[in-house]
Short mmCIF file of C-alpha atoms in Angstrom, two decimals:
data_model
loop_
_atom_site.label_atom_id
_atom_site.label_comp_id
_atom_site.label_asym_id
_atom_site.label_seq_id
_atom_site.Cartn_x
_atom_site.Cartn_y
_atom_site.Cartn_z
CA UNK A 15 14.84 -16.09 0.85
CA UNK A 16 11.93 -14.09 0.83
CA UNK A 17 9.10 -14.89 -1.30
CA UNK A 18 7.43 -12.29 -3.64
CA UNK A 19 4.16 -10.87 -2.51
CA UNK A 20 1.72 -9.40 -4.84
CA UNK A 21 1.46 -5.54 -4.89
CA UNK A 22 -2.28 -4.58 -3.90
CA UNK A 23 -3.73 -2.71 -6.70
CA UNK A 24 -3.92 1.45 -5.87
CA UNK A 25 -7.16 3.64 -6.99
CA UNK A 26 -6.23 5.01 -10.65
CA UNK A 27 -2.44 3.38 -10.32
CA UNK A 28 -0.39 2.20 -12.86
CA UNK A 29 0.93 -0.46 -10.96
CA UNK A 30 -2.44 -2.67 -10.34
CA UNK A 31 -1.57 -6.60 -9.89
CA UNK A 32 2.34 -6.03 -9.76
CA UNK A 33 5.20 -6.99 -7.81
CA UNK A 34 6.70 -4.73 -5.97
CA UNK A 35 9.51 -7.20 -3.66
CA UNK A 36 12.74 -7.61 -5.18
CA UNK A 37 13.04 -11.42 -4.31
CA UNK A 38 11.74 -14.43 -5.47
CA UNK A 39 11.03 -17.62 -4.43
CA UNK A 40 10.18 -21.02 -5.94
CA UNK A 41 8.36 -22.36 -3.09
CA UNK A 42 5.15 -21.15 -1.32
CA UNK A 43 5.15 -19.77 2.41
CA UNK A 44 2.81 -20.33 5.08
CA UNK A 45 1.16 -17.50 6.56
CA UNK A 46 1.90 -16.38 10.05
CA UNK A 47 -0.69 -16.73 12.65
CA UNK A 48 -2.07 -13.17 13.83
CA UNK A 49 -0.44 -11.58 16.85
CA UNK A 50 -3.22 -10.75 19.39
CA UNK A 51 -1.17 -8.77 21.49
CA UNK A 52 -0.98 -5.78 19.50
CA UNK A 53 -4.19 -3.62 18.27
CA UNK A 54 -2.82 -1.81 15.23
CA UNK A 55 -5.58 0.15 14.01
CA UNK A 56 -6.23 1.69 11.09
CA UNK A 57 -2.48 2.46 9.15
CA UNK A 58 -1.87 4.59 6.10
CA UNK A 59 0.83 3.21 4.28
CA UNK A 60 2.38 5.41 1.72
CA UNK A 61 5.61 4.96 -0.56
CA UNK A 62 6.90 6.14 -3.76
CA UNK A 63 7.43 3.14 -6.76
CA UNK A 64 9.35 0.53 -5.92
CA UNK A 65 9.88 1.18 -2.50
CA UNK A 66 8.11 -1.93 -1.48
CA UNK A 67 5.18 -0.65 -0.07
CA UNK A 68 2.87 -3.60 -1.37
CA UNK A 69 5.27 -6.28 0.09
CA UNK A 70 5.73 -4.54 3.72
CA UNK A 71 1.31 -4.07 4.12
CA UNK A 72 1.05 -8.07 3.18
CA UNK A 73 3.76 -8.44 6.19
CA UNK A 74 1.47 -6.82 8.11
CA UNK A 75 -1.75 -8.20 7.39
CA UNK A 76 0.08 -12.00 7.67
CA UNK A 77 1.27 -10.64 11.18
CA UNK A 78 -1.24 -8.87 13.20
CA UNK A 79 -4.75 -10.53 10.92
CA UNK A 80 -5.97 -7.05 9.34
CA UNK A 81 -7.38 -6.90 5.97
CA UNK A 82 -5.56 -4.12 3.81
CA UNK A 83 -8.11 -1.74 2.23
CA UNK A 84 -7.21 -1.20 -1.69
CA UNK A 85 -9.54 1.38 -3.42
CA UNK A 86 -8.98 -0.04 -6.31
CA UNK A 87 -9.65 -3.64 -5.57
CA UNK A 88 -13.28 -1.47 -3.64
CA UNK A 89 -13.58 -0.16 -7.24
CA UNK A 90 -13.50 -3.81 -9.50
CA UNK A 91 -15.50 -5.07 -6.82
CA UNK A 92 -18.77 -2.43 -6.97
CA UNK A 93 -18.35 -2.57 -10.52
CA UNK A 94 -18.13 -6.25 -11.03
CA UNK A 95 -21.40 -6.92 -8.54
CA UNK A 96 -22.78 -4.14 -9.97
CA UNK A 97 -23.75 -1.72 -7.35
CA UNK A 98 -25.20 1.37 -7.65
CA UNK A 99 -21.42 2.92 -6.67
CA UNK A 100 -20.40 0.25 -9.05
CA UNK A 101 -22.60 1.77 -11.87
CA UNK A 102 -21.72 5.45 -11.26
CA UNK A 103 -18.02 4.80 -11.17
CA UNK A 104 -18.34 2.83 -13.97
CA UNK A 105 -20.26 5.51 -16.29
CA UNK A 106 -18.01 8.57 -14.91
CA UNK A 107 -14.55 6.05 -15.94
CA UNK A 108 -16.51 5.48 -18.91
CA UNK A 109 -16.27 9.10 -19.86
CA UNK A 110 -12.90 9.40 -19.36
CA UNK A 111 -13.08 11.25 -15.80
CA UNK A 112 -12.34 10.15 -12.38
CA UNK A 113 -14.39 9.13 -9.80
CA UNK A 114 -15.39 12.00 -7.55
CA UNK A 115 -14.38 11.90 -4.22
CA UNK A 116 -17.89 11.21 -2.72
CA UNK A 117 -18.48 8.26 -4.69
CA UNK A 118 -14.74 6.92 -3.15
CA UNK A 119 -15.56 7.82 0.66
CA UNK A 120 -19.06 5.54 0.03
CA UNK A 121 -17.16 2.85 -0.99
CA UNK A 122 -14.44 2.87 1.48
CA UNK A 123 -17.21 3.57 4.55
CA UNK A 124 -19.02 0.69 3.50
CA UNK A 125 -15.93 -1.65 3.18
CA UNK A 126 -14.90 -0.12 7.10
CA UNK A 127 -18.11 -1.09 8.09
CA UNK A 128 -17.39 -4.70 7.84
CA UNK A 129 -16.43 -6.80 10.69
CA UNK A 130 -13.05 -8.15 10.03
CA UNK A 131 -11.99 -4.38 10.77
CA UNK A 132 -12.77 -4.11 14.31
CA UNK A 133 -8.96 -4.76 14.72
CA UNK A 134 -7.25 -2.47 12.54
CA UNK A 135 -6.62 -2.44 8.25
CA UNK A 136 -4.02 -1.11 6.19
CA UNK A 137 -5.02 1.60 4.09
CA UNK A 138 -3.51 1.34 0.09
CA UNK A 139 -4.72 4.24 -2.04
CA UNK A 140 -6.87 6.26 0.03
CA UNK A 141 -6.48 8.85 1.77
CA UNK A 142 -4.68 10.25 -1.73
CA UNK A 143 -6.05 13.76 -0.90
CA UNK A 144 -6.09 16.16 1.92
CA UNK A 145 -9.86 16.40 1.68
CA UNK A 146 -10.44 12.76 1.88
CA UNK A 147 -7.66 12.47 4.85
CA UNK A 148 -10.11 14.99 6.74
CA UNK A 149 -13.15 13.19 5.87
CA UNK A 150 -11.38 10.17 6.72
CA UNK A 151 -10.66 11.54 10.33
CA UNK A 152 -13.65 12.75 11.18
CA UNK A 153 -16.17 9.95 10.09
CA UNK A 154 -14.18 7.27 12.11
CA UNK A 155 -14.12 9.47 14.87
CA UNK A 156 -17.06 8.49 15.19
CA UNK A 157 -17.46 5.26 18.09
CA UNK A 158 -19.57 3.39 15.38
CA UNK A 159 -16.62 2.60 13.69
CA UNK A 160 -14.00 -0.17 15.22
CA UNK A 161 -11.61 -0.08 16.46
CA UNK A 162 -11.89 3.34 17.26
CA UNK A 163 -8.57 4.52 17.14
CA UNK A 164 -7.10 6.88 14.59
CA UNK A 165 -5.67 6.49 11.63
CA UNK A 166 -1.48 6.60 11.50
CA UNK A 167 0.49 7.08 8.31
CA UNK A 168 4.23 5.51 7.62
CA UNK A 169 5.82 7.05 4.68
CA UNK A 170 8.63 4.12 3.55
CA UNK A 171 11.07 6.33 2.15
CA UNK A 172 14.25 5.51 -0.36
CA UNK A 173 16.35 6.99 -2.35
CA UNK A 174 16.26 8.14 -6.10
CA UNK A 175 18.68 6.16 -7.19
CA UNK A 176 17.90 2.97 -5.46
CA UNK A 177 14.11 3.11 -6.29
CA UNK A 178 15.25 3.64 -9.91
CA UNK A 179 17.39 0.70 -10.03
CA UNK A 180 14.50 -1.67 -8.62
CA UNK A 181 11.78 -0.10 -11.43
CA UNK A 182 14.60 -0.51 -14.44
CA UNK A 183 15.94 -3.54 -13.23
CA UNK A 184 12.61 -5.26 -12.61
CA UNK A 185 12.33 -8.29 -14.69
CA UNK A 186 9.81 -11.33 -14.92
CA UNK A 187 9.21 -15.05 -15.18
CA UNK A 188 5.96 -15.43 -17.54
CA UNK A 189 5.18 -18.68 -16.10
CA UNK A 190 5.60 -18.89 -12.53
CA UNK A 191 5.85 -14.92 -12.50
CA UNK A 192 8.57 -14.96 -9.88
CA UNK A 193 10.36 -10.85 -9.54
CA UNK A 194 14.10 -10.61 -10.15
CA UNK A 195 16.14 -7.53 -10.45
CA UNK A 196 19.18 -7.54 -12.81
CA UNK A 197 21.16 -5.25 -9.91
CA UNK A 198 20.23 -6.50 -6.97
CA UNK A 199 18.78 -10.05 -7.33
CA UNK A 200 20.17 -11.35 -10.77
CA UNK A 201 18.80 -15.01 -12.14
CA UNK A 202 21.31 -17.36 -12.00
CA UNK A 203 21.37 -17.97 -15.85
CA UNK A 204 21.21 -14.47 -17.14
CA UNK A 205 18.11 -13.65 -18.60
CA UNK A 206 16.41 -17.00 -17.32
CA UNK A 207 13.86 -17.90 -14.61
CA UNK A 208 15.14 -20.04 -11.95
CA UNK A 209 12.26 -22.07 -11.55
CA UNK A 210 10.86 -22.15 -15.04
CA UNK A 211 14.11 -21.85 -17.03
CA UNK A 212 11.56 -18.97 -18.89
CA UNK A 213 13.14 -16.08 -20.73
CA UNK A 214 12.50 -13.36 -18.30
CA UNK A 215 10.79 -9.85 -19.27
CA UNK A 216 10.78 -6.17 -18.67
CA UNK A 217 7.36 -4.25 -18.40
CA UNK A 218 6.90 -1.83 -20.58
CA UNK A 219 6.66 0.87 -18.19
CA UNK A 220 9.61 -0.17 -15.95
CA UNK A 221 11.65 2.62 -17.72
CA UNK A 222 13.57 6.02 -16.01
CA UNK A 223 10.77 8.37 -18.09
CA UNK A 224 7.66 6.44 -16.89
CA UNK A 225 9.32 6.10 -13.01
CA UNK A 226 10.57 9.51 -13.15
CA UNK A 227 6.57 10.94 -14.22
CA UNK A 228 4.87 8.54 -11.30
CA UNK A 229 7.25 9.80 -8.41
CA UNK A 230 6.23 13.61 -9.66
CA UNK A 231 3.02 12.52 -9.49
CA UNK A 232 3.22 10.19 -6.20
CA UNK A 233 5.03 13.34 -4.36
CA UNK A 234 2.33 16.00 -5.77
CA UNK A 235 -0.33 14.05 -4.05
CA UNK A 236 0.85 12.37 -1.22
CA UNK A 237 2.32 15.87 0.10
CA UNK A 238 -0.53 17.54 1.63
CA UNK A 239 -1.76 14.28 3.00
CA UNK A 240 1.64 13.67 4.59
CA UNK A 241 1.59 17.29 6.14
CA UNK A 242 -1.90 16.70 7.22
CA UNK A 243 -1.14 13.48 9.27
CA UNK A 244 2.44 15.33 10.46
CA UNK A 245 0.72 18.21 12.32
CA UNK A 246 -1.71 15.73 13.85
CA UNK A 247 1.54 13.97 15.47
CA UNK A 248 0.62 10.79 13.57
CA UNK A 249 3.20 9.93 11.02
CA UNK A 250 6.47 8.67 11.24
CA UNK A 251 9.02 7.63 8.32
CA UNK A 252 11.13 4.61 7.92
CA UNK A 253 13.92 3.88 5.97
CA UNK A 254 13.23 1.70 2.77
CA UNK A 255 16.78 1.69 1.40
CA UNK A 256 17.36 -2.03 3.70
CA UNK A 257 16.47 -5.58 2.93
CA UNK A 258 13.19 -6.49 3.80
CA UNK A 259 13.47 -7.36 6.77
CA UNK A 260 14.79 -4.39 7.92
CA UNK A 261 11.82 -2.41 5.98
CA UNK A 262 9.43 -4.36 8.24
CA UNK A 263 11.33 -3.71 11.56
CA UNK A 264 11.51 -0.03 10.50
CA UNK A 265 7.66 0.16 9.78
CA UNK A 266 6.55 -1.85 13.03
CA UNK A 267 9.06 0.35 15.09
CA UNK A 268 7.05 3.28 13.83
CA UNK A 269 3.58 1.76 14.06
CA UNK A 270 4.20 0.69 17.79
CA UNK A 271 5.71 4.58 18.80
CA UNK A 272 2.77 6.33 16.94
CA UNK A 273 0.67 3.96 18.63
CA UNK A 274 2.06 4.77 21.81
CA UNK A 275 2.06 8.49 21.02
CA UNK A 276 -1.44 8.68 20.75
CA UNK A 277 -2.09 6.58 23.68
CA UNK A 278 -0.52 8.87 25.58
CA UNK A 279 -2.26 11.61 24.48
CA UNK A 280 -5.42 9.89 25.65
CA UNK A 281 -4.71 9.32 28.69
CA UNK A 282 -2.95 12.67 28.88
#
């Protein structure tokens, strides 16, 4: 069985520090060693709630040894040392705005600038706008910044009705806070934790209205970013309505052809 991987908190999302794997497991898993022969490079992952996006980038940084880049986890952290980004994110969030663009592309440049990078990252949260996709592009463009290959973007893509069903059938163990899903991955004792015999719960916003407002919201945004990426002939789509395992053989198919694309390109 698969064991549930925490979702990596997104800039300004609703879902920060929640699971998004349908599984559960009682017992803790090893990590994989990192697979040398493979340079993945900087990779956007994008995906609408509940398509598993959070569980397929831990697969990949468990696989290949890349950290995955979370804008909002760049955010806590600036804030909680108290940088000077920290303190001018903090006072804008403190006025009930967001934080501007420029003060997001600092944070993110510094955290690229760091040298567990020089392989690759995963990208969660950022680029969420066409104007930070292009200022993306063209800062890492430049050779000061490893591994020096461009950034790719896999959209995991599901339908509706199956995304639905994982959001509204989501439920939790308090304790051990193992992820089961009343369609798809039931408890054994209805209503009960396996591991923790714990009356399971719902979140509050696991509900059709609240799921139904995020994917408007996830599609508005991710759009232009997606079209950007698609005219650059770096983005590919795989098919999230599978088991995990599938997911992940999907998403590495697509990582190793776009990689491939653009090494051809290169060389072209």
């Amino acid at each position: 069985m698969t064991a549930s991987l925490p979702r990596a908190a997104g800039f300004g999302d609703a879902e920060v520090g929640r699971h998004d794997t349908l599984t559960q497991d009682c017992t803790s898993q090893a990590t994989a060693p990192a697979d040398p022969s493979f340079l993945p490079g900087p990779v956007l992952l994008l995906g609408a709630p509940g398509v598993g996006k959070g569980t397929q980038a831990q697969l990949l940084v468990a696989k290949y040894g890349i950290p995955q880049i979370s804008t909002g986890d760049l955010l806590r952290g600036n804030i909680a040392r108290g940088t000077e980004l920290g303190r001018k994110a903090k006072a804008i969030m403190s006025s009930g705005e967001l934080v501007p663009d420029d003060i997001v592309n600092e944070m993110v440049l510094q955290r690229l600038r760091e040298k567990d990078v020089e392989r690759g990252y995963i990208l969660d949260g950022y680029p969420r706008t066409l104007e930070q996709a292009k200022f993306l592009d063209k800062t890492i463009a430049d050779p000061d910044f490893l591994p020096r290959l461009p950034v790719i973007a896999i959209n995991i893509v599901a339908s509706q009705d199956q995304l639905l069903k994982r959001i509204t059938g989501r439920r939790i163990c308090p304790k051990c806070k193992s992820i089961y899903n009343i369609y798809t991955n039931p408890p054994k004792v209805a209503g009960k934790c396996d591991c923790e015999g714990a009356e399971l719960t719902q979140r509050s916003d696991d509900t059709e209205s609240v799921f139904m407002q995020r994917l408007k919201t996830f599609e508005a945004q991710t759009a232009p970013v997606i079209a950007h990426y698609r005219a650059l002939g770096r983005f590919e789509e795989a098919d999230g309505d599978q088991d995990v395992d599938a997911v992940n053989a999907a998403v590495e198919s697509a990582l190793f052809q776009l990689r491939e694309r653009a090494a051809r390109e290169v060389s072209a």
